[in-house]
XYZ file of C-alpha atoms in Angstrom:
451
model
C -2.467 5.430 -28.189
C -5.899 5.413 -26.637
C -7.873 8.374 -27.966
C -11.175 7.820 -26.157
C -12.836 5.609 -23.599
C -16.356 5.369 -22.248
C -18.372 3.048 -20.068
C -21.944 2.549 -18.831
C -22.939 0.913 -15.529
C -19.374 0.203 -14.422
C -18.902 0.379 -10.653
C -19.809 3.884 -9.503
C -20.229 5.181 -13.074
C -23.744 5.076 -14.458
C -22.585 6.806 -17.642
C -19.250 8.466 -18.368
C -19.978 9.670 -21.862
C -17.022 9.808 -24.290
C -13.772 10.685 -22.483
C -11.176 12.054 -24.897
C -7.637 10.913 -24.060
C -4.378 12.751 -24.767
C -0.689 11.805 -24.556
C -0.953 12.855 -20.873
C -4.304 12.125 -19.264
C -4.773 12.817 -15.559
C -7.763 12.262 -13.292
C -7.983 14.194 -10.019
C -10.592 14.111 -7.223
C -11.382 13.075 -3.726
C -11.054 9.515 -2.396
C -13.721 7.085 -3.686
C -14.807 9.516 -6.385
C -14.349 6.987 -9.228
C -10.882 7.904 -10.468
C -9.446 4.384 -10.058
C -12.498 2.815 -11.757
C -11.598 4.650 -14.984
C -8.186 3.010 -14.912
C -9.594 -0.352 -13.822
C -11.777 -0.535 -16.911
C -8.653 -0.589 -19.102
C -6.912 -3.015 -16.744
C -9.975 -5.294 -16.832
C -9.811 -5.451 -20.621
C -6.045 -6.020 -20.489
C -6.268 -9.010 -18.190
C -9.184 -10.386 -20.241
C -7.102 -10.128 -23.375
C -4.212 -11.956 -21.653
C -6.400 -14.733 -20.305
C -5.888 -18.230 -21.786
C -9.600 -19.008 -21.514
C -11.351 -17.794 -24.634
C -14.761 -18.605 -23.166
C -14.191 -16.228 -20.210
C -16.192 -13.114 -21.161
C -14.468 -10.867 -18.599
C -11.518 -11.767 -16.410
C -12.452 -9.757 -13.321
C -9.685 -11.368 -11.263
C -11.938 -13.546 -9.162
C -10.873 -16.647 -11.102
C -7.468 -15.756 -12.470
C -5.027 -13.371 -10.826
C -4.164 -10.287 -12.741
C -3.886 -6.508 -12.573
C -7.140 -5.967 -10.672
C -9.439 -8.154 -8.602
C -12.934 -6.748 -8.951
C -14.838 -9.749 -7.625
C -17.505 -11.265 -9.775
C -18.864 -9.609 -12.892
C -22.093 -8.930 -11.049
C -20.194 -6.946 -8.435
C -18.743 -4.504 -10.953
C -22.065 -3.247 -12.388
C -23.661 -0.037 -11.167
C -26.428 -0.604 -8.628
C -28.819 -3.304 -9.757
C -28.189 -2.796 -13.483
C -27.594 -5.882 -15.606
C -26.310 -4.254 -18.805
C -22.629 -3.247 -18.938
C -21.019 -1.352 -21.801
C -17.325 -0.727 -22.339
C -15.878 1.244 -25.237
C -12.366 2.239 -26.361
C -10.928 4.004 -29.343
C -7.250 3.852 -30.299
C -4.684 4.559 -33.008
C -2.954 1.644 -34.690
C 0.688 1.532 -35.537
C 2.407 -0.146 -38.482
C 2.828 -3.354 -36.521
C -0.890 -3.753 -35.911
C -2.431 -2.239 -39.022
C -5.520 -3.983 -40.366
C -5.901 -4.354 -44.084
C -9.476 -4.669 -45.306
C -10.139 -5.983 -48.868
C -12.641 -3.950 -50.877
C -15.772 -5.925 -51.778
C -15.986 -4.734 -55.368
C -12.397 -3.861 -56.408
C -8.921 -5.300 -56.131
C -7.894 -2.398 -53.892
C -7.597 -2.745 -50.119
C -7.727 -0.143 -47.376
C -5.618 0.111 -44.270
C -7.325 0.907 -41.009
C -5.203 3.270 -38.901
C -7.632 3.697 -35.980
C -10.428 1.629 -34.450
C -13.446 2.121 -32.222
C -14.473 -0.899 -30.210
C -17.563 -1.373 -28.083
C -18.789 -4.405 -26.175
C -22.153 -4.759 -24.414
C -22.437 -7.435 -21.764
C -25.424 -8.858 -19.927
C -24.559 -9.594 -16.285
C -26.590 -11.483 -13.667
C -25.391 -13.126 -10.457
C -25.167 -16.573 -12.105
C -24.986 -15.630 -15.794
C -22.872 -13.405 -18.043
C -22.751 -13.182 -21.836
C -21.891 -10.773 -24.607
C -24.987 -9.212 -26.107
C -23.105 -7.397 -28.893
C -19.680 -6.231 -29.933
C -18.524 -3.874 -32.662
C -15.369 -2.728 -34.396
C -15.636 0.389 -36.547
C -13.712 3.095 -38.335
C -16.165 5.797 -39.280
C -18.165 4.994 -42.381
C -15.339 3.063 -44.035
C -15.581 -0.197 -42.110
C -17.603 -1.944 -39.418
C -18.117 -5.392 -37.959
C -21.005 -6.081 -35.624
C -22.060 -9.206 -33.781
C -25.444 -9.409 -32.003
C -26.784 -12.138 -29.778
C -29.983 -13.762 -30.957
C -30.409 -16.129 -28.032
C -29.032 -19.452 -26.813
C -25.467 -18.146 -27.121
C -25.838 -17.715 -30.883
C -24.969 -14.607 -32.815
C -25.435 -12.980 -36.217
C -22.654 -10.981 -37.774
C -22.789 -8.014 -40.114
C -19.740 -6.696 -41.952
C -19.727 -3.482 -43.944
C -16.816 -2.262 -46.041
C -17.434 1.170 -47.518
C -21.187 0.515 -47.271
C -21.048 -2.954 -48.940
C -21.283 -6.386 -47.397
C -18.567 -8.961 -48.337
C -19.693 -12.018 -50.260
C -20.831 -15.045 -48.398
C -19.790 -18.492 -49.552
C -22.129 -20.021 -52.174
C -24.465 -22.853 -51.136
C -23.798 -22.214 -47.459
C -26.888 -21.633 -45.370
C -26.931 -18.715 -42.932
C -25.280 -19.887 -39.709
C -24.947 -18.563 -36.220
C -21.701 -17.826 -34.508
C -20.334 -17.370 -30.980
C -18.516 -14.405 -29.442
C -15.324 -15.354 -27.659
C -14.188 -13.338 -24.631
C -15.786 -9.897 -24.877
C -13.962 -8.877 -28.061
C -13.347 -11.952 -30.226
C -14.886 -14.018 -33.009
C -15.329 -17.766 -33.217
C -14.078 -19.860 -36.127
C -17.624 -19.923 -37.544
C -17.464 -16.204 -38.077
C -14.320 -16.589 -40.243
C -15.964 -19.354 -42.262
C -19.160 -17.389 -42.869
C -17.660 -14.731 -45.164
C -15.125 -15.127 -47.914
C -11.810 -13.328 -47.303
C -12.803 -12.479 -43.747
C -9.496 -13.497 -42.156
C -9.047 -9.839 -41.194
C -11.420 -10.556 -38.315
C -8.453 -12.168 -36.629
C -6.484 -9.028 -37.396
C -9.030 -7.039 -35.452
C -8.552 -9.327 -32.443
C -4.802 -9.070 -32.823
C -4.977 -5.246 -32.961
C -7.040 -5.269 -29.799
C -4.674 -7.612 -28.002
C -1.557 -5.829 -29.238
C -2.901 -2.532 -27.930
C -3.209 -3.996 -24.481
C 0.220 -5.697 -24.714
C 1.547 -2.206 -25.117
C -0.246 -1.085 -21.947
C 1.828 -1.194 -18.728
C 0.656 -0.590 -15.191
C 2.267 0.364 -11.874
C 0.130 0.318 -8.725
C 0.073 2.938 -5.939
C 1.836 0.794 -3.299
C 5.407 -0.024 -4.345
C 7.602 -2.674 -2.765
C 9.861 -1.726 0.149
C 13.565 -1.544 -0.743
C 15.753 -4.608 -0.343
C 19.374 -5.003 0.681
C 19.996 -7.240 -2.314
C 18.108 -7.935 -5.519
C 18.360 -11.195 -7.494
C 18.837 -11.037 -11.297
C 19.646 -13.959 -13.545
C 19.803 -12.122 -16.884
C 16.114 -12.173 -17.652
C 14.454 -9.212 -19.382
C 11.052 -8.499 -17.750
C 8.224 -6.965 -19.740
C 7.866 -4.180 -17.192
C 8.659 -3.375 -13.537
C 5.836 -5.440 -12.012
C 2.577 -4.325 -10.432
C 4.394 -3.083 -7.295
C 7.743 -2.251 -8.867
C 9.204 -5.503 -7.634
C 11.077 -6.026 -10.970
C 12.403 -2.475 -11.254
C 16.017 -3.421 -10.569
C 15.817 -6.433 -12.939
C 14.483 -4.151 -15.656
C 17.199 -1.609 -14.896
C 19.918 -4.221 -15.156
C 18.395 -5.696 -18.333
C 18.170 -2.303 -19.965
C 21.759 -1.211 -19.558
C 25.001 -2.476 -20.989
C 27.227 -2.153 -17.927
C 26.325 -3.846 -14.655
C 28.236 -1.390 -12.466
C 27.821 2.350 -12.937
C 27.906 5.695 -11.255
C 26.432 8.979 -12.455
C 27.274 12.474 -11.325
C 25.380 15.725 -11.727
C 27.204 16.470 -14.966
C 26.300 13.186 -16.659
C 24.522 13.483 -20.003
C 24.449 9.834 -21.002
C 21.339 8.494 -22.758
C 21.723 5.009 -21.375
C 18.826 3.784 -19.215
C 20.912 3.534 -16.054
C 22.335 7.012 -16.521
C 18.934 8.474 -17.318
C 17.415 7.106 -14.119
C 20.344 8.291 -12.077
C 20.214 11.742 -13.626
C 16.544 12.102 -12.691
C 17.328 11.104 -9.076
C 19.849 13.944 -9.083
C 17.512 16.431 -10.763
C 14.723 15.586 -8.339
C 17.191 16.222 -5.512
C 16.838 12.708 -4.139
C 20.433 11.609 -4.519
C 23.766 12.911 -5.740
C 25.004 9.524 -6.997
C 23.472 6.101 -7.730
C 24.944 2.736 -8.679
C 23.991 -0.921 -8.822
C 26.791 -3.362 -7.991
C 26.954 -7.153 -8.261
C 27.889 -8.991 -5.095
C 31.028 -10.942 -6.044
C 30.079 -13.575 -8.697
C 26.596 -14.153 -7.307
C 23.219 -13.423 -8.941
C 22.604 -10.701 -6.308
C 22.918 -6.957 -6.771
C 22.940 -4.039 -4.384
C 21.765 -0.445 -4.911
C 24.009 2.206 -3.494
C 23.350 5.966 -3.224
C 24.640 9.184 -1.787
C 22.238 11.789 -0.508
C 24.769 14.620 -1.082
C 28.286 14.835 -2.425
C 29.619 14.868 1.147
C 27.355 12.095 2.400
C 28.606 8.503 2.897
C 27.401 5.991 0.343
C 24.596 3.779 1.739
C 22.280 1.031 0.537
C 18.877 2.012 -0.741
C 17.371 0.511 2.449
C 19.164 3.200 4.473
C 17.856 6.085 2.364
C 14.476 7.704 2.741
C 11.470 5.670 1.498
C 10.877 8.196 -1.291
C 13.786 6.894 -3.490
C 12.463 3.342 -3.470
C 8.950 4.590 -4.280
C 9.879 6.821 -7.186
C 12.523 4.456 -8.700
C 9.950 2.034 -10.268
C 8.116 5.027 -11.805
C 11.320 6.276 -13.431
C 12.436 2.832 -14.617
C 9.046 2.077 -16.098
C 8.876 5.316 -17.994
C 12.246 4.782 -19.667
C 12.264 1.013 -19.929
C 9.025 0.188 -21.788
C 9.167 0.341 -25.616
C 8.618 3.710 -27.263
C 4.992 4.429 -28.039
C 3.715 2.381 -25.092
C 0.893 3.434 -22.749
C 1.526 3.588 -19.029
C -1.103 3.650 -16.266
C 0.025 5.071 -12.921
C -1.917 5.175 -9.701
C -0.827 7.920 -7.320
C 2.755 8.112 -8.589
C 3.382 10.845 -6.014
C 2.803 8.601 -3.004
C 5.411 9.055 -0.219
C 7.159 11.840 -2.121
C 8.020 15.365 -0.980
C 5.966 18.127 -2.686
C 8.968 19.269 -4.753
C 9.450 15.729 -6.058
C 5.750 15.470 -6.848
C 6.077 18.544 -9.014
C 9.213 17.161 -10.635
C 7.350 14.053 -11.733
C 5.413 16.294 -14.109
C 8.693 17.105 -15.895
C 9.555 13.410 -16.050
C 6.241 12.711 -17.759
C 6.623 15.594 -20.202
C 10.103 14.382 -21.118
C 8.703 10.902 -21.884
C 5.936 12.284 -24.057
C 8.414 14.338 -26.086
C 11.341 11.928 -26.365
C 9.738 8.504 -26.127
C 6.267 9.022 -27.611
C 4.659 7.476 -24.503
C 1.066 7.915 -23.425
C 0.714 8.364 -19.668
C -2.643 7.875 -17.907
C -2.632 8.614 -14.196
C -4.821 9.341 -11.207
C -3.508 11.599 -8.490
C -4.254 13.658 -5.426
C -1.201 15.902 -5.928
C -1.823 19.628 -6.252
C 1.932 20.063 -6.790
C 1.956 17.791 -9.858
C -0.997 19.644 -11.339
C 0.498 23.079 -10.643
C 3.711 22.073 -12.455
C 1.645 20.898 -15.444
C -0.129 24.277 -15.475
C 3.206 26.070 -15.339
C 4.640 24.031 -18.228
C 1.548 24.797 -20.341
C 2.044 28.515 -19.640
C 5.763 28.178 -20.591
C 4.774 26.326 -23.804
C 6.778 23.278 -22.738
C 3.543 21.237 -22.741
C 0.929 21.888 -25.426
C -2.656 22.144 -24.215
C -3.677 19.496 -26.759
C -1.173 17.064 -25.223
C -2.865 17.151 -21.822
C -6.370 16.011 -20.905
C -7.104 16.870 -17.257
C -10.264 15.758 -15.429
C -11.907 16.142 -12.051
C -13.967 13.270 -10.596
C -16.616 13.761 -7.942
C -19.425 11.694 -6.529
C -23.017 12.895 -6.146
C -25.848 10.705 -4.852
C -23.681 7.553 -5.112
C -22.945 8.282 -8.806
C -19.550 9.356 -10.166
C -19.383 12.303 -12.503
C -16.599 13.735 -14.563
C -15.624 17.333 -15.282
C -13.147 18.356 -17.959
C -10.770 20.947 -16.546
C -10.716 23.902 -18.905
C -7.041 24.917 -19.114
C -6.213 27.970 -21.190
C -2.932 28.729 -23.006
C -1.651 30.489 -19.899
C -2.084 27.413 -17.717
C -5.084 28.776 -15.870
C -7.936 26.413 -14.983
C -11.047 28.426 -15.842
C -13.489 26.079 -14.127
C -11.538 25.290 -10.895
C -13.853 23.060 -8.785
C -14.750 24.184 -5.304
C -12.458 22.688 -2.644
C -10.451 21.031 -5.437
C -7.602 20.158 -3.034
C -9.337 20.978 0.203
C -9.991 24.366 1.734
C -6.446 25.692 2.036
C -7.518 29.332 2.018
C -10.145 28.616 4.670
C -7.558 26.925 6.875
C -5.215 29.919 6.606
C -7.951 32.400 7.395
C -9.160 30.348 10.343
C -5.608 29.897 11.638
C -5.009 33.656 11.604
C -8.402 34.327 13.202
C -7.827 31.807 15.972
C -4.361 33.192 16.599
C -5.726 36.707 16.981
C -8.420 35.494 19.378
C -5.825 33.742 21.560
C -3.703 36.872 21.668
C -6.750 38.972 22.695
C -7.708 36.442 25.373
C -4.144 36.460 26.707
C -4.066 40.235 26.832
C -7.393 40.327 28.729
C -6.106 37.725 31.223
C -3.123 39.920 32.020
């Protein structure tokens, strides 16, 4: 789980400062206030980690396709700045733990969390890593600094001591690879420094466990192909949601009623469609012996069964969100942009309950950006009802001032009240009501005078 992020000179953010993350982290704010940029920083690091080119400092999407296309590296820096800094902190699990040998004993220590920071120099025709660092408090740190001509020095500290260097080997310079990696020279420079690769693996594994669904989901289809593959996730636009659903269930044809309590993936998705009042039944059926499948639903118990293409657009838009939340491995991190898009206000509120269920039962971390007042209000209600702990939610408000994005932590008390509610948080609803009443009274008075 990501526990903190920060960035300097990234897009509209001159300086974010440390941003604590929680199992549920939500960013609210007006359009173009910088919300998406906070998510894009993580997606930028993810597609860099997944790039096959180890000499590519940042994969911004201009060369290789990926989760975001941010143009050139020069285009993502704030104003005319040339120094970019990105930082993340996360907890490691047993599969990615890093074991660091002690420099003066036979004992070793296991790192269970890491802080990573990379500083990058960016010019229109030049980009290079100026420094990178992995650290866990005072117990362990690795730092690489550029000394010029694409050469670097490295410093390793384990409990305040530097590991031994090989005898009779002169001090050498090393390269940084991507924005987070070490060259082979770095491994050769110190004895027993193979754990440097473990740091890279921990970084890459963290982003392998990060899944993303964009704001614009695919339109529904009359038939979906599936050849037995098991996709990693539902795709950037939800285009693989049905394949994931079929891969994650044991029976290819199913139907779920309001009384269903099955824990199977297919039944869980269908039950949420019922609970969100989007459908009364849901099934996926294979077309004869082909590799094509159709999605059938009923709006109410009395309604005729129709294909998903003949239902409202909301079902097809929320389905990838539901499938992603219950399909990815437990403990994964999910990034969602505007999950409430095209949904009725009551369904927007219901999504909050979906997310809370995933935090509790699947150990997911969900990071989202939203414009939905209804989703936020439901989160406030669940905090007041003690269904969602205040420590499990980190809520932020983004705004822009003088072309610079700023971030405000929403202060939510134990009763679900936001004590520092921003002005015009979701528009001036009260002002619209007052003006509507005032205008109505004026028209009545004018009509009376006319008579």
